[in-house]
PDB file of C-alpha atoms in Angstrom:
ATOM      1  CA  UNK A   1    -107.649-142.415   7.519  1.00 79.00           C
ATOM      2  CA  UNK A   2    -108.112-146.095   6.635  1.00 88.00           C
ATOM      3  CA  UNK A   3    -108.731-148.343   9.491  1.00 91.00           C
ATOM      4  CA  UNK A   4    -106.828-151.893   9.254  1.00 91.00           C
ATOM      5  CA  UNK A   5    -106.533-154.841  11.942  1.00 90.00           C
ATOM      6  CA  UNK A   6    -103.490-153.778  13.013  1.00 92.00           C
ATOM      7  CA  UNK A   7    -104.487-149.898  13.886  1.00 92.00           C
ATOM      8  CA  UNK A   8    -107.594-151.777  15.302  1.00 92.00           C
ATOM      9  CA  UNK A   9    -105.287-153.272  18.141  1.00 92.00           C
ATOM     10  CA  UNK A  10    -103.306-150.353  18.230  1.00 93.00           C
ATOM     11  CA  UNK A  11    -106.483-148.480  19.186  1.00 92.00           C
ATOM     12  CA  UNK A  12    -108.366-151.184  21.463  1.00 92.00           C
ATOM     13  CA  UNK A  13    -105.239-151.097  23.380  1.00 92.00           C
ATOM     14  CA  UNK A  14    -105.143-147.815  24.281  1.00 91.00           C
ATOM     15  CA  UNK A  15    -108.762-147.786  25.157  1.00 91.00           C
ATOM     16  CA  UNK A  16    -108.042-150.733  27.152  1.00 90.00           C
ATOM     17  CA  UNK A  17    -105.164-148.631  28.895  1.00 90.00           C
ATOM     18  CA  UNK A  18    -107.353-145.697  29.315  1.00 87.00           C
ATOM     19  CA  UNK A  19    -110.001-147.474  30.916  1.00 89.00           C
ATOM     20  CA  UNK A  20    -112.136-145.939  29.383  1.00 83.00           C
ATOM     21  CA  UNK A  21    -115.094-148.163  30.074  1.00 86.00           C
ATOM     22  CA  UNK A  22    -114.761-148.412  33.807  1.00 85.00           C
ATOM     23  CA  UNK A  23    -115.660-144.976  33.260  1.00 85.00           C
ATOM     24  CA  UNK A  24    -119.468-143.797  33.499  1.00 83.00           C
ATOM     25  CA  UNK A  25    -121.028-143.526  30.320  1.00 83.00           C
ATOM     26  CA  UNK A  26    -121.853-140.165  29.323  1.00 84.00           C
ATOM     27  CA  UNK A  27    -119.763-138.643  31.950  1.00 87.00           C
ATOM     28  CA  UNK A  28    -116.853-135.681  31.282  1.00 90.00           C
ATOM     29  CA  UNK A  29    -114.576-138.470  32.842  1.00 90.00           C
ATOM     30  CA  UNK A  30    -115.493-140.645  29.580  1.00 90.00           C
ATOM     31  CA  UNK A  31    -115.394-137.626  27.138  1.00 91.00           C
ATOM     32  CA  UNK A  32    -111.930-136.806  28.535  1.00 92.00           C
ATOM     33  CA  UNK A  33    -111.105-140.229  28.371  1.00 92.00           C
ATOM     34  CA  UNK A  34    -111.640-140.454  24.270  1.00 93.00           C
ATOM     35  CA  UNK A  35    -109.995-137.080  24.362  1.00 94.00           C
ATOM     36  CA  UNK A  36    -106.810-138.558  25.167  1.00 94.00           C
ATOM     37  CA  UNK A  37    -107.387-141.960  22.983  1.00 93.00           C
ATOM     38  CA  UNK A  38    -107.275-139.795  19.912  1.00 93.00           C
ATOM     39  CA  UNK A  39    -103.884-137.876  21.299  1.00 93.00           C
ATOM     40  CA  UNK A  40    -102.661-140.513  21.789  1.00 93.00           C
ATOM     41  CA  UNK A  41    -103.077-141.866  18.402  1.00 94.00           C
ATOM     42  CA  UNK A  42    -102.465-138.816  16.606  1.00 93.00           C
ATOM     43  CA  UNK A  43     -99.061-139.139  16.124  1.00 93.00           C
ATOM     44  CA  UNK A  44     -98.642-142.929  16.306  1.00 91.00           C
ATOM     45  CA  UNK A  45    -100.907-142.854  12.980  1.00 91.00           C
ATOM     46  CA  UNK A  46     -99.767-139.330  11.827  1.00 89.00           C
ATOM     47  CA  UNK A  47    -103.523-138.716  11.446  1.00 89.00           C
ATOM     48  CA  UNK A  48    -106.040-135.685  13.118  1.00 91.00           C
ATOM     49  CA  UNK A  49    -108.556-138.300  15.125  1.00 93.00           C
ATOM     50  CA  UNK A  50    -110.935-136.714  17.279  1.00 94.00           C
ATOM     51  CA  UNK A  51    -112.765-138.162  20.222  1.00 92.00           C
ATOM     52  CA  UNK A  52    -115.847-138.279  17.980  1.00 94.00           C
ATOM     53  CA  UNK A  53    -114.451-139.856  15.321  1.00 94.00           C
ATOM     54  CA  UNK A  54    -112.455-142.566  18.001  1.00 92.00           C
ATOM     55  CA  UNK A  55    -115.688-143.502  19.630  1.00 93.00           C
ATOM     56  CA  UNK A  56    -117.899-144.011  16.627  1.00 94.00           C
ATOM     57  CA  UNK A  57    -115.054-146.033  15.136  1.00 93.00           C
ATOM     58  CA  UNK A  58    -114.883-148.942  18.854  1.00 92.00           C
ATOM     59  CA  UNK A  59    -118.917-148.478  17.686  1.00 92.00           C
ATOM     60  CA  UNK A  60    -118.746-149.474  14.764  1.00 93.00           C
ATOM     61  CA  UNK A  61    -116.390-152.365  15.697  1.00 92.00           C
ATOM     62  CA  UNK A  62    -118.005-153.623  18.733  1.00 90.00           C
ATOM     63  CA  UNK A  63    -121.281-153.906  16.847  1.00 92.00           C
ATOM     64  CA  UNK A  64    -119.806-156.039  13.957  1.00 91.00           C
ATOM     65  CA  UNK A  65    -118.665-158.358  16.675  1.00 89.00           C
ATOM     66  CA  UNK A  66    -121.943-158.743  18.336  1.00 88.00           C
ATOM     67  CA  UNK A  67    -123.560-159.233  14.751  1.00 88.00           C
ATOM     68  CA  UNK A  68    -120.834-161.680  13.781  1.00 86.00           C
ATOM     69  CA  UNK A  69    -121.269-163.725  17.136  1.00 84.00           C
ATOM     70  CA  UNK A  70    -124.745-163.564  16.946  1.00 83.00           C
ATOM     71  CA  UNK A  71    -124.597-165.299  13.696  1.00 84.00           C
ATOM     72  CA  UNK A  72    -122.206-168.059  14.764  1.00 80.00           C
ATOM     73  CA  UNK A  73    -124.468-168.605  17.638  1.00 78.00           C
ATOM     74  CA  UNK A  74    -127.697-169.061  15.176  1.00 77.00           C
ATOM     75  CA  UNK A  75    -125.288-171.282  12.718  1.00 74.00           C
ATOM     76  CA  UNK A  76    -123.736-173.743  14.726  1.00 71.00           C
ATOM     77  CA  UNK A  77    -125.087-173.179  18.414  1.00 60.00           C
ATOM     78  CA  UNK A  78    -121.622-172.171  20.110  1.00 60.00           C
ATOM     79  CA  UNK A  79    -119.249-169.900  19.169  1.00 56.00           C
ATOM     80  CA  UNK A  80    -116.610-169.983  15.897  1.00 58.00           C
ATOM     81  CA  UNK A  81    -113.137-169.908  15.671  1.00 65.00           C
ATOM     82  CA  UNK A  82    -110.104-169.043  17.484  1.00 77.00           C
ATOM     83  CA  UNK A  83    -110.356-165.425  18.233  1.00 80.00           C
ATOM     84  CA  UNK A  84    -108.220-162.803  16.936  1.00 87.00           C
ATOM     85  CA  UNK A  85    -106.049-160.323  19.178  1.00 89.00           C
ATOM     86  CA  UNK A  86    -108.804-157.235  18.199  1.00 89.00           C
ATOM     87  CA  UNK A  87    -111.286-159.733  19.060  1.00 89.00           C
ATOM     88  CA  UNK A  88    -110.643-160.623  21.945  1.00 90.00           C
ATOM     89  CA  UNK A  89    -109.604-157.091  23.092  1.00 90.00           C
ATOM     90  CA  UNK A  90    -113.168-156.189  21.377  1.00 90.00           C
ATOM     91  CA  UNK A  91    -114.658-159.119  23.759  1.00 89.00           C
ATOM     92  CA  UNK A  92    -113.076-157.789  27.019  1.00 89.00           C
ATOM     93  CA  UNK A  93    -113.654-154.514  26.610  1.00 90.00           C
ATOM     94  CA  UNK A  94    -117.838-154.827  25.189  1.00 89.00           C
ATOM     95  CA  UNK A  95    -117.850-156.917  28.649  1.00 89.00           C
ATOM     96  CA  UNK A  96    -115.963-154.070  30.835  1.00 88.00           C
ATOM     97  CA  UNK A  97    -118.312-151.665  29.176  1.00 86.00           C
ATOM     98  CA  UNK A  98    -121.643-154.302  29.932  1.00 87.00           C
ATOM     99  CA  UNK A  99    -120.385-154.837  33.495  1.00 87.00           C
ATOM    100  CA  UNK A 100    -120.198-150.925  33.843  1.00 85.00           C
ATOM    101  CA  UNK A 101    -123.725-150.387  32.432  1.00 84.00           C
ATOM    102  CA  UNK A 102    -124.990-153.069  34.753  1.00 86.00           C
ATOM    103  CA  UNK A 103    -123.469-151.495  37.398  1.00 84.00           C
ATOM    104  CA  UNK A 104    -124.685-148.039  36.682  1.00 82.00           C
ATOM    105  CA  UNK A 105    -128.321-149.331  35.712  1.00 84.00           C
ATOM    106  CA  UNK A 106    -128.120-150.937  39.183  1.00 84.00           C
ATOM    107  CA  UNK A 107    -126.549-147.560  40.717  1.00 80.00           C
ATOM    108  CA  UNK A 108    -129.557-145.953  38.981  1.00 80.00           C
ATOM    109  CA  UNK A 109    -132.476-148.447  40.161  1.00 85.00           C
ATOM    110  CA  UNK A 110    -130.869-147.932  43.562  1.00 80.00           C
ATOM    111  CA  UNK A 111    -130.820-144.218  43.268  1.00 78.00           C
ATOM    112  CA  UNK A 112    -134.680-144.388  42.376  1.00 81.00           C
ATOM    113  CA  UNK A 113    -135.532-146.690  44.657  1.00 79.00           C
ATOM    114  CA  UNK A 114    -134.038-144.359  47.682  1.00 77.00           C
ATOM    115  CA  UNK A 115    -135.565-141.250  45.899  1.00 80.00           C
ATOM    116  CA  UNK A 116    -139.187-143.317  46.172  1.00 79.00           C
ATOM    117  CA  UNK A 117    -138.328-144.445  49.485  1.00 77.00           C
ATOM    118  CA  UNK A 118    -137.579-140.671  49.908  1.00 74.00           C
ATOM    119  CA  UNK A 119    -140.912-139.497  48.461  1.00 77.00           C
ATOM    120  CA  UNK A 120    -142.705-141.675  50.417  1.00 75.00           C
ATOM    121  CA  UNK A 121    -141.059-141.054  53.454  1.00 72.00           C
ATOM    122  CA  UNK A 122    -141.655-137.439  52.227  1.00 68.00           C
ATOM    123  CA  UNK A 123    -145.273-138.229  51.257  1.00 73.00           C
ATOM    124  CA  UNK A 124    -145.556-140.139  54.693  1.00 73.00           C
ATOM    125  CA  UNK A 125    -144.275-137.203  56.931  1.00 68.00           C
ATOM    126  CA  UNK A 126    -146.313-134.425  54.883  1.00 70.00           C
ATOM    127  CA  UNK A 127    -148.925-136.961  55.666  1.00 73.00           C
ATOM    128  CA  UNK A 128    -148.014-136.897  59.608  1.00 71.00           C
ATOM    129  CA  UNK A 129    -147.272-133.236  59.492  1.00 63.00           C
ATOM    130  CA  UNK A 130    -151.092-132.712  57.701  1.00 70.00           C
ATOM    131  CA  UNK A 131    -152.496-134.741  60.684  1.00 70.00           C
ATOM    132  CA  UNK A 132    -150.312-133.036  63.150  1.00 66.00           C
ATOM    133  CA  UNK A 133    -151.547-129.613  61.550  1.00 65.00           C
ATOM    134  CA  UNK A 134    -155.187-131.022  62.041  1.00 67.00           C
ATOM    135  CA  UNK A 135    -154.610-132.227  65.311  1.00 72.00           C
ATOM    136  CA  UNK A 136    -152.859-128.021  66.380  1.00 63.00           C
ATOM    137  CA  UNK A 137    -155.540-126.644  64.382  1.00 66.00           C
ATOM    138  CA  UNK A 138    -158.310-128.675  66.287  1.00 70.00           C
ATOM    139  CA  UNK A 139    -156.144-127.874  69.602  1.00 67.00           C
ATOM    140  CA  UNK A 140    -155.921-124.239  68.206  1.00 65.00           C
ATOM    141  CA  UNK A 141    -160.125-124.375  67.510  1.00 66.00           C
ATOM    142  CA  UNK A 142    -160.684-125.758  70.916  1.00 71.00           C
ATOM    143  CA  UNK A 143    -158.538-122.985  72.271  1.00 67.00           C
ATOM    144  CA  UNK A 144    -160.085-120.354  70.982  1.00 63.00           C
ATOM    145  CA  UNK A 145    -163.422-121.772  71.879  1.00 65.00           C
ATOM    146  CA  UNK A 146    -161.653-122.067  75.464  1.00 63.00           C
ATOM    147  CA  UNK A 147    -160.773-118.046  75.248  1.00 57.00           C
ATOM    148  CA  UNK A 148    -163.508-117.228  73.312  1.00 59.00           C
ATOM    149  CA  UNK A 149    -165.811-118.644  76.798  1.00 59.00           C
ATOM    150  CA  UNK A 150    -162.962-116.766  78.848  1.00 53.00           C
ATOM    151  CA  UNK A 151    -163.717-113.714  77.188  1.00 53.00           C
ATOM    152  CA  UNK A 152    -167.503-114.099  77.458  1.00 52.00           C
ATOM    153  CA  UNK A 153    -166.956-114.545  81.350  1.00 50.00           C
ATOM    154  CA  UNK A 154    -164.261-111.713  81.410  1.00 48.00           C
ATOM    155  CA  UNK A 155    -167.174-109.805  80.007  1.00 48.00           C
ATOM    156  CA  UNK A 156    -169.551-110.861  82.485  1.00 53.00           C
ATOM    157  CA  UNK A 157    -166.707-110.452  85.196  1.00 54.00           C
ATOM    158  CA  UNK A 158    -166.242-107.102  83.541  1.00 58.00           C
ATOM    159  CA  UNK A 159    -169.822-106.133  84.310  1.00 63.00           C
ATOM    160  CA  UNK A 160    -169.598-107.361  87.903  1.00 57.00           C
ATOM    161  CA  UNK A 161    -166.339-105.507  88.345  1.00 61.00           C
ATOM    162  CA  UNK A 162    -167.703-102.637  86.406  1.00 71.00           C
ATOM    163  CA  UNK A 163    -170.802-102.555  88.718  1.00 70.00           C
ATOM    164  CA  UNK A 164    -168.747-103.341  92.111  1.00 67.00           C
ATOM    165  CA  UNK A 165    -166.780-100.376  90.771  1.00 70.00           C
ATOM    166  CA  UNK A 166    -169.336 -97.981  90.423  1.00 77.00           C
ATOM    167  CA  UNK A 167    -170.987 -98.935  93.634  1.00 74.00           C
ATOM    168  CA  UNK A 168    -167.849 -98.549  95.655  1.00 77.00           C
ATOM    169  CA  UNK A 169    -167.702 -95.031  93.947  1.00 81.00           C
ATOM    170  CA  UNK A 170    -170.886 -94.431  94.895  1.00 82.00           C
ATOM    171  CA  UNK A 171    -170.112 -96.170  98.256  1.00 82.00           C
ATOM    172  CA  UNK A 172    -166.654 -93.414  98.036  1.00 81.00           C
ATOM    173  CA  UNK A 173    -168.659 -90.605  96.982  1.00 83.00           C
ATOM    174  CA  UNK A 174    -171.154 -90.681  99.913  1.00 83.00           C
ATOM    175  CA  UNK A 175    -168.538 -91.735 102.705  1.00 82.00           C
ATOM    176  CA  UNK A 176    -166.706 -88.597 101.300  1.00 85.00           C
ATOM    177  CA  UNK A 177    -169.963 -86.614 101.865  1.00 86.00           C
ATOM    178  CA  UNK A 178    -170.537 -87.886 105.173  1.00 86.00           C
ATOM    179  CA  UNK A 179    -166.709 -87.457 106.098  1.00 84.00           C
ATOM    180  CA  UNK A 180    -167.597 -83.391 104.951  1.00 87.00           C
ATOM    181  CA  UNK A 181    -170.815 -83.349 106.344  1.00 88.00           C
ATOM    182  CA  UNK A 182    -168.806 -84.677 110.226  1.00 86.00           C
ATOM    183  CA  UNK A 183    -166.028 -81.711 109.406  1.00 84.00           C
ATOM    184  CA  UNK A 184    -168.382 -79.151 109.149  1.00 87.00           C
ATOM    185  CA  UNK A 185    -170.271 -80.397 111.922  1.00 84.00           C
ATOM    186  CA  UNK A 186    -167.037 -80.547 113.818  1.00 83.00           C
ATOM    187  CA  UNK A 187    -165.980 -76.783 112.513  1.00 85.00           C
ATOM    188  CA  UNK A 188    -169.380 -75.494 113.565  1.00 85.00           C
ATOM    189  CA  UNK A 189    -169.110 -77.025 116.985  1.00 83.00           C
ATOM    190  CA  UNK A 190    -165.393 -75.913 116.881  1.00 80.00           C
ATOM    191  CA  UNK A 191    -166.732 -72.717 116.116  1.00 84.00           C
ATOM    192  CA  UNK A 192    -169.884 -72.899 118.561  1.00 83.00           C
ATOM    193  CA  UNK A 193    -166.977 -73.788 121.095  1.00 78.00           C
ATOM    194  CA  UNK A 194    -164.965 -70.854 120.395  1.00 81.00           C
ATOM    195  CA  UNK A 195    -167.487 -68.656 120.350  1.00 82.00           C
ATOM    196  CA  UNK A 196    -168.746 -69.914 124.211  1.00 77.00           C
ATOM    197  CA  UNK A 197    -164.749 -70.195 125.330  1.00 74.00           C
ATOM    198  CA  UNK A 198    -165.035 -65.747 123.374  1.00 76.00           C
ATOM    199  CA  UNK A 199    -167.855 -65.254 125.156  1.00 77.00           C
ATOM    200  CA  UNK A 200    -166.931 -66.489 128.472  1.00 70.00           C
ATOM    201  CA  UNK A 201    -163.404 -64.597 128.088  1.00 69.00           C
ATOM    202  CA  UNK A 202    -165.644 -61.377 127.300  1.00 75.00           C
ATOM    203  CA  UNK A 203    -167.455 -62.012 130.361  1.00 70.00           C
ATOM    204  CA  UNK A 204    -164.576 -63.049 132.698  1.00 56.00           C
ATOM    205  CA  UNK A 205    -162.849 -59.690 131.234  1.00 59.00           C
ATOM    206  CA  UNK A 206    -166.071 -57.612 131.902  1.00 69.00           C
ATOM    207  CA  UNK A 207    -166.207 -59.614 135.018  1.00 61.00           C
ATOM    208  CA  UNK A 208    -162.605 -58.608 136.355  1.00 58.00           C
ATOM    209  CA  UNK A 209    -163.020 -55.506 135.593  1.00 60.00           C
ATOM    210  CA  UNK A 210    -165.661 -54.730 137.542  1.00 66.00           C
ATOM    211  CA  UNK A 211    -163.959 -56.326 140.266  1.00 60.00           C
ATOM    212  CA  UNK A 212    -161.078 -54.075 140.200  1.00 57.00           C
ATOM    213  CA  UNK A 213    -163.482 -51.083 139.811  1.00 59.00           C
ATOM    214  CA  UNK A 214    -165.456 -52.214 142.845  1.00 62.00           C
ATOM    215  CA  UNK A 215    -162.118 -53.109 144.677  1.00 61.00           C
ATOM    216  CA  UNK A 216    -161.181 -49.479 143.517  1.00 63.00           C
ATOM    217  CA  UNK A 217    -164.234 -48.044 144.804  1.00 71.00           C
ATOM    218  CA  UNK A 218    -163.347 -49.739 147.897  1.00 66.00           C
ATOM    219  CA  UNK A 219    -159.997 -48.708 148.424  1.00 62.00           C
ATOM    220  CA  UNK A 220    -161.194 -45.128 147.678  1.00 70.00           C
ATOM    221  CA  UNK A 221    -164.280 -45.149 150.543  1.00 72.00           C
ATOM    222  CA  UNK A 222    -161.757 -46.725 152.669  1.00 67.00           C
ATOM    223  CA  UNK A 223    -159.140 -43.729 152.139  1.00 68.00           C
ATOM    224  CA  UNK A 224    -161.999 -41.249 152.764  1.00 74.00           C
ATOM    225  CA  UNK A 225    -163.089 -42.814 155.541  1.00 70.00           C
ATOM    226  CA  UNK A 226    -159.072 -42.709 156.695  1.00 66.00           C
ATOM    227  CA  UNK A 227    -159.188 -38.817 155.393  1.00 71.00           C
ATOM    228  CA  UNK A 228    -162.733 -38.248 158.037  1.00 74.00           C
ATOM    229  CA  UNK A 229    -161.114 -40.131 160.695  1.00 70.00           C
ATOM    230  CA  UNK A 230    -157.675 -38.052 160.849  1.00 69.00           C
ATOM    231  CA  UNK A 231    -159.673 -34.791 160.309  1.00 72.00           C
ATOM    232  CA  UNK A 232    -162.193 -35.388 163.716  1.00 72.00           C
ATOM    233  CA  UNK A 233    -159.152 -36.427 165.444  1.00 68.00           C
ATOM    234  CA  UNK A 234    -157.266 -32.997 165.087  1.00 64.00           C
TER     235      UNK A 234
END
């Protein structure tokens, strides 16, 4: 397709209404945006544009501008003419699309600065966390030392205990002899006992016995004696 003034406006216009430029550049919202500048056009010019072939084409425009002002500039020190529809709508929209840059460069600066301000404060709390890591491992160091003492005097406790323990087994052991050594010395006297309280039963026994046998004895003179006495009296 050949490209004359009038399509120019025709286009600028609807890039104008697209906004395309207010857009980000670079962004899907942009591609989409050219996307719909060459639909657009498509049947207005009876033509198959393509958002390729749109955007080089404001390209190609908006630097002919520039070059062409820059030359007026370097000719007669301010601009030229009257401007032309296209230019003008060439003029607004290169200073949409400048403002937009600007804006994004400064969206972009602002972006890095916070990211450095991030890594620093990053930088600055690995920093604190480092020192605070130094500080819990010298805690942790001086801990340790702290148990490691502990267990040095839990072993020397340990000994103590160990050698209070044995002694009271020792201590145990002979209490528990003497405590056997008292029964049987209680069960023999128990036993000497029983043998005295046997032996004075035996005799007591042996004892009553002859008692009855004398009291027997007794009993049987005295009958005889009865027995004599009846006989000389007949």
């Amino acid at each position: 397709m050949v490209w004359s003034e009038q399509r120019d406006v025709t286009f600028l216009r609807e890039v104008a209404a697209e906004g395309l430029f207010a857009k980000k550049e670079k962004s899907r919202e942009r591609g989409s945006g050219w996307q719909t500048v060459a639909n657009n056009l498509n049947p207005i010019f009876d033509t198959e544009l393509t958002p390729r072939s749109v955007k080089d084409h404001y390209n190609s425009l908006s630097k002919k501008h520039r070059a062409r002002l820059a030359r007026e500039m370097r000719a007669t020190g301010e601009g030229g003419d009257e401007l032309t529809e296209r230019e003008e709508l060439l003029e607004e929209l290169m200073q949409i699309e400048e403002e937009t840059d600007l804006h994004m460069e400064e969206e972009n600066i602002a972006r890095k600065e916070v990211i450095e301000m991030e890594k620093a404060k990053g930088t600055e709390m690995r920093e604190r966390a480092m020192e605070c890591l130094g500080e819990s491992r010298k805690r942790l160091a001086e801990q340790l030392g702290k148990e490691k003492e502990a267990k040095k005097t839990r072993k020397t406790s340990g000994e103590v205990f160990e050698w209070l323990g044995k002694r009271m087994e020792l201590e145990t052991e002979n209490k528990e002899k003497e405590r056997m050594e008292r029964k049987e010395e209680r069960e023999f006297q128990r036993e000497q006992v029983q043998q005295q309280q046997d032996q004075q039963q035996q005799q007591f026994a042996m004892l009553q016995h002859q008692m009855v046998a004398l009291m027997q004895q007794q009993h049987q003179q005295t009958q005889l004696m009865f027995e004599l006495i009846r006989k000389n009296q007949e």
